CSV table of C-alpha atoms and ligand atoms in Angstrom, one decimal:
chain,number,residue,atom,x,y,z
M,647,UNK,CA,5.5,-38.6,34.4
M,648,UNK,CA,7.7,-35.7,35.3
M,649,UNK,CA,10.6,-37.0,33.1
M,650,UNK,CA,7.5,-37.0,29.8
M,651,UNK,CA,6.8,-33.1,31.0
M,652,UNK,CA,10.3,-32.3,31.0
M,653,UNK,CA,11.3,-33.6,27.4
M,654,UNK,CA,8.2,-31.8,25.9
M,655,UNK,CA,8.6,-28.5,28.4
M,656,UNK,CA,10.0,-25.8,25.8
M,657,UNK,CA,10.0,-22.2,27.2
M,658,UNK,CA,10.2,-19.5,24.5
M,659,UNK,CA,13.0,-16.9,25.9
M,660,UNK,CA,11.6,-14.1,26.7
M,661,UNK,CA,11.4,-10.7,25.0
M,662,UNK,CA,12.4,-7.5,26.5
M,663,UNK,CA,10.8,-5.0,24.2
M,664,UNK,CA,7.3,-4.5,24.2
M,665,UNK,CA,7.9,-4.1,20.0
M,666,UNK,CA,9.6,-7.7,19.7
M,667,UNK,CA,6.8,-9.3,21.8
M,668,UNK,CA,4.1,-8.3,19.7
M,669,UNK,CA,6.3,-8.6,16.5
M,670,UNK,CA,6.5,-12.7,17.5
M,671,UNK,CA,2.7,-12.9,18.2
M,672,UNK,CA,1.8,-12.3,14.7
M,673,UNK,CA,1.3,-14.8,12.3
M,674,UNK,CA,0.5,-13.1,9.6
M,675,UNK,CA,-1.1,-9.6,8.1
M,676,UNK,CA,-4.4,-11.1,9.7
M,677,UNK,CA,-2.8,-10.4,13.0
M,678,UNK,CA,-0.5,-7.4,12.4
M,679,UNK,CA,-4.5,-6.2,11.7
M,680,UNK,CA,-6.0,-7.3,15.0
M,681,UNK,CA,-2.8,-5.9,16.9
M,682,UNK,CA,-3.2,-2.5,15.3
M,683,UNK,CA,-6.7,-2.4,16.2
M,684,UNK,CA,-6.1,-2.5,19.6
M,685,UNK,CA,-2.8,-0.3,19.8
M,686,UNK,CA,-3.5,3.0,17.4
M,687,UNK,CA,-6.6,5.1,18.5
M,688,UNK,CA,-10.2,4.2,16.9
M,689,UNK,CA,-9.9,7.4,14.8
M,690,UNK,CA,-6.6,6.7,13.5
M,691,UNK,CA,-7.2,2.6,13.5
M,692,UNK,CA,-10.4,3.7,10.8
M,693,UNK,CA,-8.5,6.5,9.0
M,694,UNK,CA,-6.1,3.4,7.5
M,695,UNK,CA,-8.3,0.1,7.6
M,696,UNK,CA,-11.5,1.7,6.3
M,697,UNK,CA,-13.0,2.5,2.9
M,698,UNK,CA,-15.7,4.4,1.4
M,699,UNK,CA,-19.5,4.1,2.0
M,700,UNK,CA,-20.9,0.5,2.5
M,701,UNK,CA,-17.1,-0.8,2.0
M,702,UNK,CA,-18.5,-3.4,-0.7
M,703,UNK,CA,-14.9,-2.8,-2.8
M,704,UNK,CA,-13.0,-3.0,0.5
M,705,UNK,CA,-14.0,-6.1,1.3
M,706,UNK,CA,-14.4,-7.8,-2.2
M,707,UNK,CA,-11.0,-6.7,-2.9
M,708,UNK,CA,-9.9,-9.3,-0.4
M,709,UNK,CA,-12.5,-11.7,-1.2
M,710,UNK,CA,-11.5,-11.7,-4.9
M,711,UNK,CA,-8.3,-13.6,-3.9
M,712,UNK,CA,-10.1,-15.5,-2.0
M,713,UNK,CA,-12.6,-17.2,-4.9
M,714,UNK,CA,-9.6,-18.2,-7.0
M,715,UNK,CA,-8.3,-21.4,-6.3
M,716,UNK,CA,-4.5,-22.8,-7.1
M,717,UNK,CA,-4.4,-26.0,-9.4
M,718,UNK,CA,-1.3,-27.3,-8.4
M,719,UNK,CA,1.3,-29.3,-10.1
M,720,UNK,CA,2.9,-32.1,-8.3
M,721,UNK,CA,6.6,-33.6,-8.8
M,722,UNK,CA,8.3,-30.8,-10.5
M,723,UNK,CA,12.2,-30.3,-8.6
M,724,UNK,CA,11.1,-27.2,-6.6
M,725,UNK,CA,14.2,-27.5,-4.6
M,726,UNK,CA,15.3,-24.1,-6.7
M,727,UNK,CA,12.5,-21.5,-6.6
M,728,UNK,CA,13.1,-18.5,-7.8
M,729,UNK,CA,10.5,-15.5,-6.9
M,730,UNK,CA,12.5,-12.5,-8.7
M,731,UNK,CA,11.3,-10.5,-11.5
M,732,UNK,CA,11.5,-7.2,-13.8
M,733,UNK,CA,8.8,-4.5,-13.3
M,734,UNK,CA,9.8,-1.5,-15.6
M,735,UNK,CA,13.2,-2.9,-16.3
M,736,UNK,CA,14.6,-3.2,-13.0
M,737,UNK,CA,15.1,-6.9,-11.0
M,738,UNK,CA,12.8,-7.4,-8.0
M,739,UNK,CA,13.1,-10.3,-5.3
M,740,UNK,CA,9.5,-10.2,-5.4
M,741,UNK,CA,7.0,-8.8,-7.4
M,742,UNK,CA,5.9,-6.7,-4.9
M,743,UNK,CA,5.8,-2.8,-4.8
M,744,UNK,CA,4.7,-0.5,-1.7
M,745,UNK,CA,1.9,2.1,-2.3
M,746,UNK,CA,1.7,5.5,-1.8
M,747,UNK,CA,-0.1,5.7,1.5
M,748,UNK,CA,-0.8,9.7,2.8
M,749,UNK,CA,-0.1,11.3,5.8
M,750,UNK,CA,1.9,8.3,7.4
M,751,UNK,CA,3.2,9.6,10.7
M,752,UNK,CA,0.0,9.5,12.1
M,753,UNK,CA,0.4,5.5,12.5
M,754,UNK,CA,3.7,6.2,14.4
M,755,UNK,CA,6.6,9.1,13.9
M,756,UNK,CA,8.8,6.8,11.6
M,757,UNK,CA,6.3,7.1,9.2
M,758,UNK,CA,7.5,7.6,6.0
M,759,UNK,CA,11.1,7.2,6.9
M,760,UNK,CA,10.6,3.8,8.6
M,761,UNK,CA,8.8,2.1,5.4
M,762,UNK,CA,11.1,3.9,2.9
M,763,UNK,CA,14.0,2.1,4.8
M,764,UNK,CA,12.3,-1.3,5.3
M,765,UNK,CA,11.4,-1.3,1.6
M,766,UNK,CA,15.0,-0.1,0.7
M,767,UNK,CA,16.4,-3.3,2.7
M,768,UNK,CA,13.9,-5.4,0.9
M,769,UNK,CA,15.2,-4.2,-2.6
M,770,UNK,CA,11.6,-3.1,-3.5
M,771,UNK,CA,10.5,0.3,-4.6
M,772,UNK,CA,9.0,2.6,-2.2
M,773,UNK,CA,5.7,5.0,-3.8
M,774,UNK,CA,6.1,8.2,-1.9
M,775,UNK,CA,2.7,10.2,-1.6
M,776,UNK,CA,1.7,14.0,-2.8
M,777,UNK,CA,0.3,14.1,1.1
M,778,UNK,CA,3.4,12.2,2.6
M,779,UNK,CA,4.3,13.5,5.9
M,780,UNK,CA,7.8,13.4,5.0
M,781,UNK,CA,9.4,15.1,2.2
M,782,UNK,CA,10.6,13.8,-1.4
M,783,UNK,CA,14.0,14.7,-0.1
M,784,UNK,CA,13.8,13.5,3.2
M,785,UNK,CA,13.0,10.3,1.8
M,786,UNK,CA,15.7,9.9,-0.5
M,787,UNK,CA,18.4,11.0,2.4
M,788,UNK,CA,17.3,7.8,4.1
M,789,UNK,CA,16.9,5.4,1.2
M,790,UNK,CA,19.1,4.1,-1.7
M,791,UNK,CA,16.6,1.8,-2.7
M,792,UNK,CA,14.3,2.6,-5.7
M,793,UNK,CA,11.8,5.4,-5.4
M,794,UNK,CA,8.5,6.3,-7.1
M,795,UNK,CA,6.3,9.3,-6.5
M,796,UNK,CA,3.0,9.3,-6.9
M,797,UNK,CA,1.2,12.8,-8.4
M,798,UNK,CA,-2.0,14.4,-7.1
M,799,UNK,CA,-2.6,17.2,-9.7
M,800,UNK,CA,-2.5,20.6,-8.0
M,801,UNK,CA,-4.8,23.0,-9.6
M,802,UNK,CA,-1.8,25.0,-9.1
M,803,UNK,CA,0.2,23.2,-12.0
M,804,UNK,CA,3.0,25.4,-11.2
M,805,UNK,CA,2.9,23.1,-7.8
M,806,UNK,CA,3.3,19.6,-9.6
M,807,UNK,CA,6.0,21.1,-12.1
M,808,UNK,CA,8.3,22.2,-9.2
M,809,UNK,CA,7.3,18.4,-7.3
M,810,UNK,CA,8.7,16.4,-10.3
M,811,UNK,CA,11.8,18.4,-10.9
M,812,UNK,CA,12.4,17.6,-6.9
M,813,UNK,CA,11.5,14.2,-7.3
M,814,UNK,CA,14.1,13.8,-10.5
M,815,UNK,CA,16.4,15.8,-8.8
M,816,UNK,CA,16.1,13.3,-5.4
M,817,UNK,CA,16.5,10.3,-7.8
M,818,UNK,CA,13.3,9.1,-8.0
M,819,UNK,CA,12.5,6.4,-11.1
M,820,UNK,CA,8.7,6.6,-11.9
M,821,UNK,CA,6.1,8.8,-10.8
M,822,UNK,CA,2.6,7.2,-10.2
M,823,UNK,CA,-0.5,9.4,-11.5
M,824,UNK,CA,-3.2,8.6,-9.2
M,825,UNK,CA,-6.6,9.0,-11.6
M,826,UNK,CA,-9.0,7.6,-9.1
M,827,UNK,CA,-9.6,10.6,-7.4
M,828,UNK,CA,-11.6,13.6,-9.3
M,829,UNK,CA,-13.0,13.9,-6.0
M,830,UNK,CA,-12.4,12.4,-2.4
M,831,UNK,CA,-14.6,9.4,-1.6
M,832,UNK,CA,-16.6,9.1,0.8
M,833,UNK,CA,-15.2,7.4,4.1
M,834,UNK,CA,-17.6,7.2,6.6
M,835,UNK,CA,-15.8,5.8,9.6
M,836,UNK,CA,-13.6,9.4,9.4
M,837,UNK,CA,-17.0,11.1,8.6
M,838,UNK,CA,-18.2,9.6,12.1
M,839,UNK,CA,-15.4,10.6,14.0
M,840,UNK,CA,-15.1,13.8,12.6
M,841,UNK,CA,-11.5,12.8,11.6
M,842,UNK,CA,-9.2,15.6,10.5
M,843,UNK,CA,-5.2,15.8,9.6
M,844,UNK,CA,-3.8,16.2,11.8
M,845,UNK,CA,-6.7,15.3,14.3
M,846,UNK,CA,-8.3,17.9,16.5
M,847,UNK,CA,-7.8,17.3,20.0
M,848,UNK,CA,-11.4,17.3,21.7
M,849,UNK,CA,-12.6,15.3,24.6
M,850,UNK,CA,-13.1,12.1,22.1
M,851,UNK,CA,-9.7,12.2,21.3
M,852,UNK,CA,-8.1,12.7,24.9
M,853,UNK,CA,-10.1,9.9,25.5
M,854,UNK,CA,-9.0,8.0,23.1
M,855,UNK,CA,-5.3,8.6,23.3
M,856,UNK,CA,-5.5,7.3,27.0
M,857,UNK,CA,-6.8,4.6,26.4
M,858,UNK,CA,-3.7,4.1,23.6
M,859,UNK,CA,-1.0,5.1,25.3
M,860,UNK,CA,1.8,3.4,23.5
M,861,UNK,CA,0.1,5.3,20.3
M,862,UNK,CA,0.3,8.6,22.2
M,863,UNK,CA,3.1,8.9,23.9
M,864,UNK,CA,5.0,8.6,20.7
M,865,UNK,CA,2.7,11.3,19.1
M,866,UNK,CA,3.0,14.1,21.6
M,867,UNK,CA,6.6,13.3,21.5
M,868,UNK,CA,7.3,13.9,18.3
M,869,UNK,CA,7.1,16.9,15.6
M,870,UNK,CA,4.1,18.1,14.9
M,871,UNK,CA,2.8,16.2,11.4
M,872,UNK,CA,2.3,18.3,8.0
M,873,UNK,CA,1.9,17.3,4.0
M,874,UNK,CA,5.7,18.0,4.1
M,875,UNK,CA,5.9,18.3,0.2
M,876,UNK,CA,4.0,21.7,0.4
M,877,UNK,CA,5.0,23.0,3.5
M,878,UNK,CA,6.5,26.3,3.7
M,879,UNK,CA,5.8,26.4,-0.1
M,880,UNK,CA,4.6,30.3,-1.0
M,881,UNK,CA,0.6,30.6,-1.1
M,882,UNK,CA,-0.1,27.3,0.5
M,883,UNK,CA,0.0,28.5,4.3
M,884,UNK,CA,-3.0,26.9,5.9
M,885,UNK,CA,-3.3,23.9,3.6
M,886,UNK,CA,0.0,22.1,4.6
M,887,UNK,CA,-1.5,20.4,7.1
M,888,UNK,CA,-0.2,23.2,9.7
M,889,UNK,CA,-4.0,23.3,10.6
M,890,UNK,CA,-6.6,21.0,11.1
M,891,UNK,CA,-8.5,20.1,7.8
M,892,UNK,CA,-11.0,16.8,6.8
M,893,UNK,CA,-9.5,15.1,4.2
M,894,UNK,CA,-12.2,15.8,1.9
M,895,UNK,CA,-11.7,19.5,2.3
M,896,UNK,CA,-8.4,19.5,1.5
M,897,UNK,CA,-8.5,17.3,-1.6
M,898,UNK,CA,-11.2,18.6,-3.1
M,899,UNK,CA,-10.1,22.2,-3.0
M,900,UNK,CA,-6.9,22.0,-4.1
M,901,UNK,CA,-7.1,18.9,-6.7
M,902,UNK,CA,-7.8,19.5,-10.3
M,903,UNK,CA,-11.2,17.9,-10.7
M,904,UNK,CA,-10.4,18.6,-14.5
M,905,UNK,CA,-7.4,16.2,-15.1
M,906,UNK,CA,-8.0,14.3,-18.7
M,907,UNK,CA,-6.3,12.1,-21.0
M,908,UNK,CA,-4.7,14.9,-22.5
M,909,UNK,CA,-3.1,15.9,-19.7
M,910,UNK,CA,-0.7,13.1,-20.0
M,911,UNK,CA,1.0,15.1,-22.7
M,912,UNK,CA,2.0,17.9,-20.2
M,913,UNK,CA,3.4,15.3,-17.6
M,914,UNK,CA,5.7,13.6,-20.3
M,915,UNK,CA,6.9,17.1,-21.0
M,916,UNK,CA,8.1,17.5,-17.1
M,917,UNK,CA,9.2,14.0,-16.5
M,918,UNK,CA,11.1,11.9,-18.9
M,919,UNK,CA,11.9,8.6,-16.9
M,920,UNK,CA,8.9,5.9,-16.2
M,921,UNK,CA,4.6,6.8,-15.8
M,922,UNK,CA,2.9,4.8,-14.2
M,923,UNK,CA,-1.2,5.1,-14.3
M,924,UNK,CA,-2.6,4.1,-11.1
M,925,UNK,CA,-6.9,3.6,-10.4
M,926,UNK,CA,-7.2,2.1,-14.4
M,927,UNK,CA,-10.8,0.2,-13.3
M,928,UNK,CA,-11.8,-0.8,-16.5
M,929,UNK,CA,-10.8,-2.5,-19.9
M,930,UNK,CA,-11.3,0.1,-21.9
M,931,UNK,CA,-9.2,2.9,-19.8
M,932,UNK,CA,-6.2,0.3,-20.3
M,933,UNK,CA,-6.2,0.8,-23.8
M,934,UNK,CA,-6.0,4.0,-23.8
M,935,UNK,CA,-3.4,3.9,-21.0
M,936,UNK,CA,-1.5,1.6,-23.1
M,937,UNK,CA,-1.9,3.7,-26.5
M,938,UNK,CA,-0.4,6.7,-24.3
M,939,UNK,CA,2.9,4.5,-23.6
M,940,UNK,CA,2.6,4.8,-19.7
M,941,UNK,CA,5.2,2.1,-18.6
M,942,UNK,CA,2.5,0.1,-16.5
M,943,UNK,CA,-1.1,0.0,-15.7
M,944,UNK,CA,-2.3,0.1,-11.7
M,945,UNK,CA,-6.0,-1.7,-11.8
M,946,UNK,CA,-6.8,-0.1,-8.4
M,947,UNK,CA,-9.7,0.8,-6.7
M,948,UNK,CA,-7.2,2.8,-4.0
M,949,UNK,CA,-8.1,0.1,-2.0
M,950,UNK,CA,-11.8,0.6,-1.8
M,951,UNK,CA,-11.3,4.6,-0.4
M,952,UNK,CA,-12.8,6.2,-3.5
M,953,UNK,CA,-16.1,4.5,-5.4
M,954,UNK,CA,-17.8,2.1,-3.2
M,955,UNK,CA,-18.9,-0.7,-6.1
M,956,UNK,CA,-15.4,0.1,-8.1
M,957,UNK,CA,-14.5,-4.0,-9.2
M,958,UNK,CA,-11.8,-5.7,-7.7
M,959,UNK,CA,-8.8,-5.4,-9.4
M,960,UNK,CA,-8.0,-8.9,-9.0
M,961,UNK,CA,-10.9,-9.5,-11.0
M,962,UNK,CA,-10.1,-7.2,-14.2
M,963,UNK,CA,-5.8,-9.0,-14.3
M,964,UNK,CA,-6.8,-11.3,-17.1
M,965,UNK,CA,-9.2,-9.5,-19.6
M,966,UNK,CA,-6.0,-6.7,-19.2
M,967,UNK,CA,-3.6,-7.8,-19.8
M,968,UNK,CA,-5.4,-10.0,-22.7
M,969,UNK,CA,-5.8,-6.1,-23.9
M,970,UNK,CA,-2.5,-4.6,-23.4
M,971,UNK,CA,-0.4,-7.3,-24.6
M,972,UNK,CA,3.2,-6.6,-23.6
M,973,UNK,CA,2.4,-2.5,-24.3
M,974,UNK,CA,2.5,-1.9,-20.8
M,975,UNK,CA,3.3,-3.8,-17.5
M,976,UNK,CA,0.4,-4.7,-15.4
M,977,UNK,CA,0.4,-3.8,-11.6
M,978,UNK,CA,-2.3,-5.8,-9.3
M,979,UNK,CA,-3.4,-2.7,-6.4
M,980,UNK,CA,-5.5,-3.6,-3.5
M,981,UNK,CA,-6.9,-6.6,-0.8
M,982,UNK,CA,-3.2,-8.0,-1.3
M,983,UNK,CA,-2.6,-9.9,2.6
M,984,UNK,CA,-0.5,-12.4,1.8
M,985,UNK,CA,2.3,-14.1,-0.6
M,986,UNK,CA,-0.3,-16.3,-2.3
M,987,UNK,CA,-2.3,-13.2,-3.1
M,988,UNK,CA,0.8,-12.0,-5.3
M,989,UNK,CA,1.3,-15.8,-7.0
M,990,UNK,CA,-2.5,-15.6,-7.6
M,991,UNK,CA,-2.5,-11.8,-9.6
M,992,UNK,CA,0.8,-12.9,-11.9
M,993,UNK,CA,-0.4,-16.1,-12.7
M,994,UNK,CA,-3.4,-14.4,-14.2
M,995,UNK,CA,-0.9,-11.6,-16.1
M,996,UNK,CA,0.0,-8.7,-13.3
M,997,UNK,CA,4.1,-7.9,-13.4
M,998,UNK,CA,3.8,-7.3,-9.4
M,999,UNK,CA,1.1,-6.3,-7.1
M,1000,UNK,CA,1.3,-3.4,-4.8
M,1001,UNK,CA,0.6,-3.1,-1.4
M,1002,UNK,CA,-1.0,-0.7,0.9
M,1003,UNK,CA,-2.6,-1.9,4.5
M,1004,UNK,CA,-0.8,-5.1,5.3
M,1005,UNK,CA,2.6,-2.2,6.0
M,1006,UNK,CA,0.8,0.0,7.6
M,1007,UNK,CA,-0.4,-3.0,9.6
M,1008,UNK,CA,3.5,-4.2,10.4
M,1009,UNK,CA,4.4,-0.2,10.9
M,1010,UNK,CA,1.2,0.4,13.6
M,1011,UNK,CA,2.2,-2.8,15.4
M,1012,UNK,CA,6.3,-2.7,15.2
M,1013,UNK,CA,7.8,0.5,13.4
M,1014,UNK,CA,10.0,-0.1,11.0
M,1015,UNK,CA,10.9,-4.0,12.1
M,1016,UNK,CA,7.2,-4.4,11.8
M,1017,UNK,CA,7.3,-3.3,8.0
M,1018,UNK,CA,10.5,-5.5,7.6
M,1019,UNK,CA,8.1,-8.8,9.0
M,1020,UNK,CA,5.3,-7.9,6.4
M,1021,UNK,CA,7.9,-7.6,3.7
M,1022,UNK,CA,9.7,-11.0,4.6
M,1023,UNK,CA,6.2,-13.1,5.4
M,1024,UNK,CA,4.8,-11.9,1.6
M,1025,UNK,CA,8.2,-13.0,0.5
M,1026,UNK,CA,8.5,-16.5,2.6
M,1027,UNK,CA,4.6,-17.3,1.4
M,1028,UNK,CA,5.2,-16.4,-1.9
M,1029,UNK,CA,8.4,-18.4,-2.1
M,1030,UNK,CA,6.3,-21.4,-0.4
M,1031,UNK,CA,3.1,-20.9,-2.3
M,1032,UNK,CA,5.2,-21.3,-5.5
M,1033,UNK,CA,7.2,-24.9,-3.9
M,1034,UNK,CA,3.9,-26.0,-3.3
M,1035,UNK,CA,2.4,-25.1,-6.6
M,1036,UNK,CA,5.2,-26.7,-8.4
M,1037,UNK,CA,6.5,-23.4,-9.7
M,1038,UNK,CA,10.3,-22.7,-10.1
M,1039,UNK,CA,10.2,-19.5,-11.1
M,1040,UNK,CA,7.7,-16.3,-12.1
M,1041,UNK,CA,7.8,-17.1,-15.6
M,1042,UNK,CA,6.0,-20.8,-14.8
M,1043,UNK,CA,3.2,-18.4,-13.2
M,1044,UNK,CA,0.9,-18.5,-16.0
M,1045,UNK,CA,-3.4,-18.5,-16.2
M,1046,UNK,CA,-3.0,-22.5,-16.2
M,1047,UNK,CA,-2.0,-22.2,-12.4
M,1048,UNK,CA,-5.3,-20.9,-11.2
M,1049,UNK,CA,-9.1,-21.1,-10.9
M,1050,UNK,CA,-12.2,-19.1,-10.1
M,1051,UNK,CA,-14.4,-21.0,-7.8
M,1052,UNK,CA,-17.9,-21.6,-9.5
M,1053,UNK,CA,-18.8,-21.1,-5.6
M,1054,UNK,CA,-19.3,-21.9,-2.2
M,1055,UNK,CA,-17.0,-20.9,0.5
F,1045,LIG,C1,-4.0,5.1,0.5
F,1045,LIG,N1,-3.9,5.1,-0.8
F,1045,LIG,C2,-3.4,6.2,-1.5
F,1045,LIG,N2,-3.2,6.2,-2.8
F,1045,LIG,C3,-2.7,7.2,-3.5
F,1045,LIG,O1,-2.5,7.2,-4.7
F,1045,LIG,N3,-2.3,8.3,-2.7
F,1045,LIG,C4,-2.4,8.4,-1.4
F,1045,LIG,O2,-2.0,9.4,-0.8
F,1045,LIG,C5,-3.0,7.3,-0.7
F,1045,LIG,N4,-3.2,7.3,0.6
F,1045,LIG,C6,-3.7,6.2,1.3
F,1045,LIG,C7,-3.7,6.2,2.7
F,1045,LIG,C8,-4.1,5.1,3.3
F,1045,LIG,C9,-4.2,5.0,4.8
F,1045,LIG,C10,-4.4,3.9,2.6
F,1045,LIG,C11,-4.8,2.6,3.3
F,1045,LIG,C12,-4.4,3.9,1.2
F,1045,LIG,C13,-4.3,3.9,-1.6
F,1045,LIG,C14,-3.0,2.9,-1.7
F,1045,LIG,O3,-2.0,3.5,-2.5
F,1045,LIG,C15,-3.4,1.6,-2.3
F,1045,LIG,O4,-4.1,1.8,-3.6
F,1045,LIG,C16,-4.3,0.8,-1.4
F,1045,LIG,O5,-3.9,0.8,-0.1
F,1045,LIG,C17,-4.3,-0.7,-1.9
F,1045,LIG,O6,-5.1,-1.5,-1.2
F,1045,LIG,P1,-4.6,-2.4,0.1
F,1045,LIG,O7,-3.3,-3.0,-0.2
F,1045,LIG,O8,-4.5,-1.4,1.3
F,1045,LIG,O9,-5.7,-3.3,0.3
């Protein structure tokens, strides 16, 4: 008996850091989820995983991948697969592309620099945010990989004029017009907590942060967090995140509500490298988009944060890109958790999906090694998805490969 036990007795060696324990207990962006739950405070835990009123898109967004099945091909030499691609003329390992996500450091102090880096090492682009914590050139200091940044349109247009001349200055490729957000939706789990950026310290919140105190020891120890593209910028003292502001507040007072088609004009007058159109929700919007020659579409619903009911983008891939033909490339944006989720959005005609949650996930559980294991499990399922699929390379990725279940579970 004892020699049986002792051939199957394995011990795992053990980890020293706390970071590398939890980075091998996660399976996948499923768990990264679960383990951020329980190490960032509720407040800050909601401001990320939630959505906007009864969180119908949110979780349709997800469930979208979920209702279309793979019809796999069998016996076709995957001992080469080959996941790379081209998304607005550049080579990509994966079709994969991380999205602008605001006010980062609140997850942990690397914030912007830490996923900038990770994506950088994974040769994707990066999508730096108008309300990044970090600044278009603090960014680029820490990464040579490629760089988008994605426009909020100041009603101050002198604002967004002096942004894209820094971000063509930095080296950034494409900026990302996000046209989802006339106005800010309405998230009730911040509503509940009466979340602001950066949060107010009341009894709730010293509460909280005790009860997270991996989460806050690395907040009080660190700079204080601001929307580091405006700060110090003349006239915008008290909305650079200096002082405590909801979300709403701030976008909705200093966002142009009045942004149109036509405005597209003045932004290919200030920026003369790629455009990329991000929150397209409907056919009809990515004709337009592709008669304006923006250099890809993003069907997005900004990940269920903006209209509650918006269609999963998932859903809208195929009648798309039927529409836009090769006019523009098509980027898949939202309820993207795992490699198959990618194979499943270019089979039905998206160039690359991007991602949001599952590396905040990674960076709320690990820092930047945590964004590094997101990256490399989409890559590793994708890569297997593909073997098992019988698919050697993206261009075999085609409508044939895939299914919408009629129904059921
Ligand atoms: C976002 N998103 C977003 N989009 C944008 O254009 N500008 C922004 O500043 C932000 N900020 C932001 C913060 C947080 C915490 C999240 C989760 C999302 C939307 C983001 O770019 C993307 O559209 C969604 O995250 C995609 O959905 P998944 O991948 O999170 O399901």
């Amino acid at each position: 008996m004892l020699r049986t036990l002792r051939s199957v007795l394995r011990f795992r060696p053990l980890e020293v850091r706390a970071a590398d324990r939890r980075l091998r207990a996660a399976a996948n962006v499923a768990d990264y989820r679960n383990l951020a739950r329980r190490r960032l405070p509720r407040g800050v835990f909601d401001y990320v995983d939630g959505g906007a009123e009864d969180e119908l898109s949110l979780r349709r967004n997800t469930a979208a991948f979920q209702r279309l099945e793979f019809r796999p091909r069998v016996l076709c030499d995957v001992s080469a697969v080959d996941t790379s691609t081209t998304l607005l003329g550049r080579r990509l390992p994966v079709p994969i592309v991380l999205a602008p996500t605001g006010f980062t450091r609140i997850v942990t102090p690397g914030g912007e620099l830490d996923v900038a880096r990770a994506a950088a090492r994974a040769g994707l682009p990066y999508t730096l945010s108008t309300m990044a914590t970090r600044s278009i050139e603090q960014v680029a200091a820490v990464s040579d990989g490629p760089k988008w940044f994605q426009v909020y349109v100041w009603r101050d247009r002198g604002l967004a004029k002096d942004m894209l001349a820094r971000a063509a200055a930095a080296g950034y490729e494409a900026i990302v017009l996000t046209v989802d957000t006339a106005v800010l939706g309405r998230r009730e789990r911040d509503v509940r907590h009466g979340f602001t950026l950066p949060p107010k310290v009341g009894l709730g919140t010293l509460l909280d942060g005790a009860l997270h105190p991996g989460w806050t020891w690395n907040f009080v120890r660190s700079e204080p967090i601001t929307f580091a593209n405006v700060a110090g910028t003349a006239g915008m003292a008290g909305i650079d995140g200096s002082s405590a502001v909801t979300l709403a507040d701030y976008i909705n007072g200093q966002f142009d509500p009045s942004l149109s088609w036509r405005d597209l004009d003045w932004f290919r007058g200030q920026w003369d490298r790629h455009i990329v159109l991000k929150g397209v929700q409907t056919v009809e919007d990515a004709r337009i988009a592709a008669d304006s020659a923006v250099g890809a579409i993003a069907l997005s619903n900004h990940g269920g944060r903006q209209l509650d009911g918006a269609p999963p983008p998932l859903e809208l891939v195929a009648e798309v890109a039927a529409a836009v033909g090769d006019r523009a490339e098509i980027i898949c944006d939202g309820g993207v958790r795992r490699g198959s989720d990618v194979v499943k959005a270019i089979a039905l005609g998206a160039r690359a999906c991007m991602i949001g949650r599952a590396y905040l996930y990674g960076l709320a559980v690990a820092g930047e090694p945590g964004v590094d294991s997101v990256l490399e499990m989409l890559a590793a399922d994708m890569r297997r998805t593909m073997s098992l699929t019988g698919c050697q390379s993206v261009a075999d990725l085609d409508p044939r490969l895939v299914r919408w279940r009629p129904a059921g579970p």
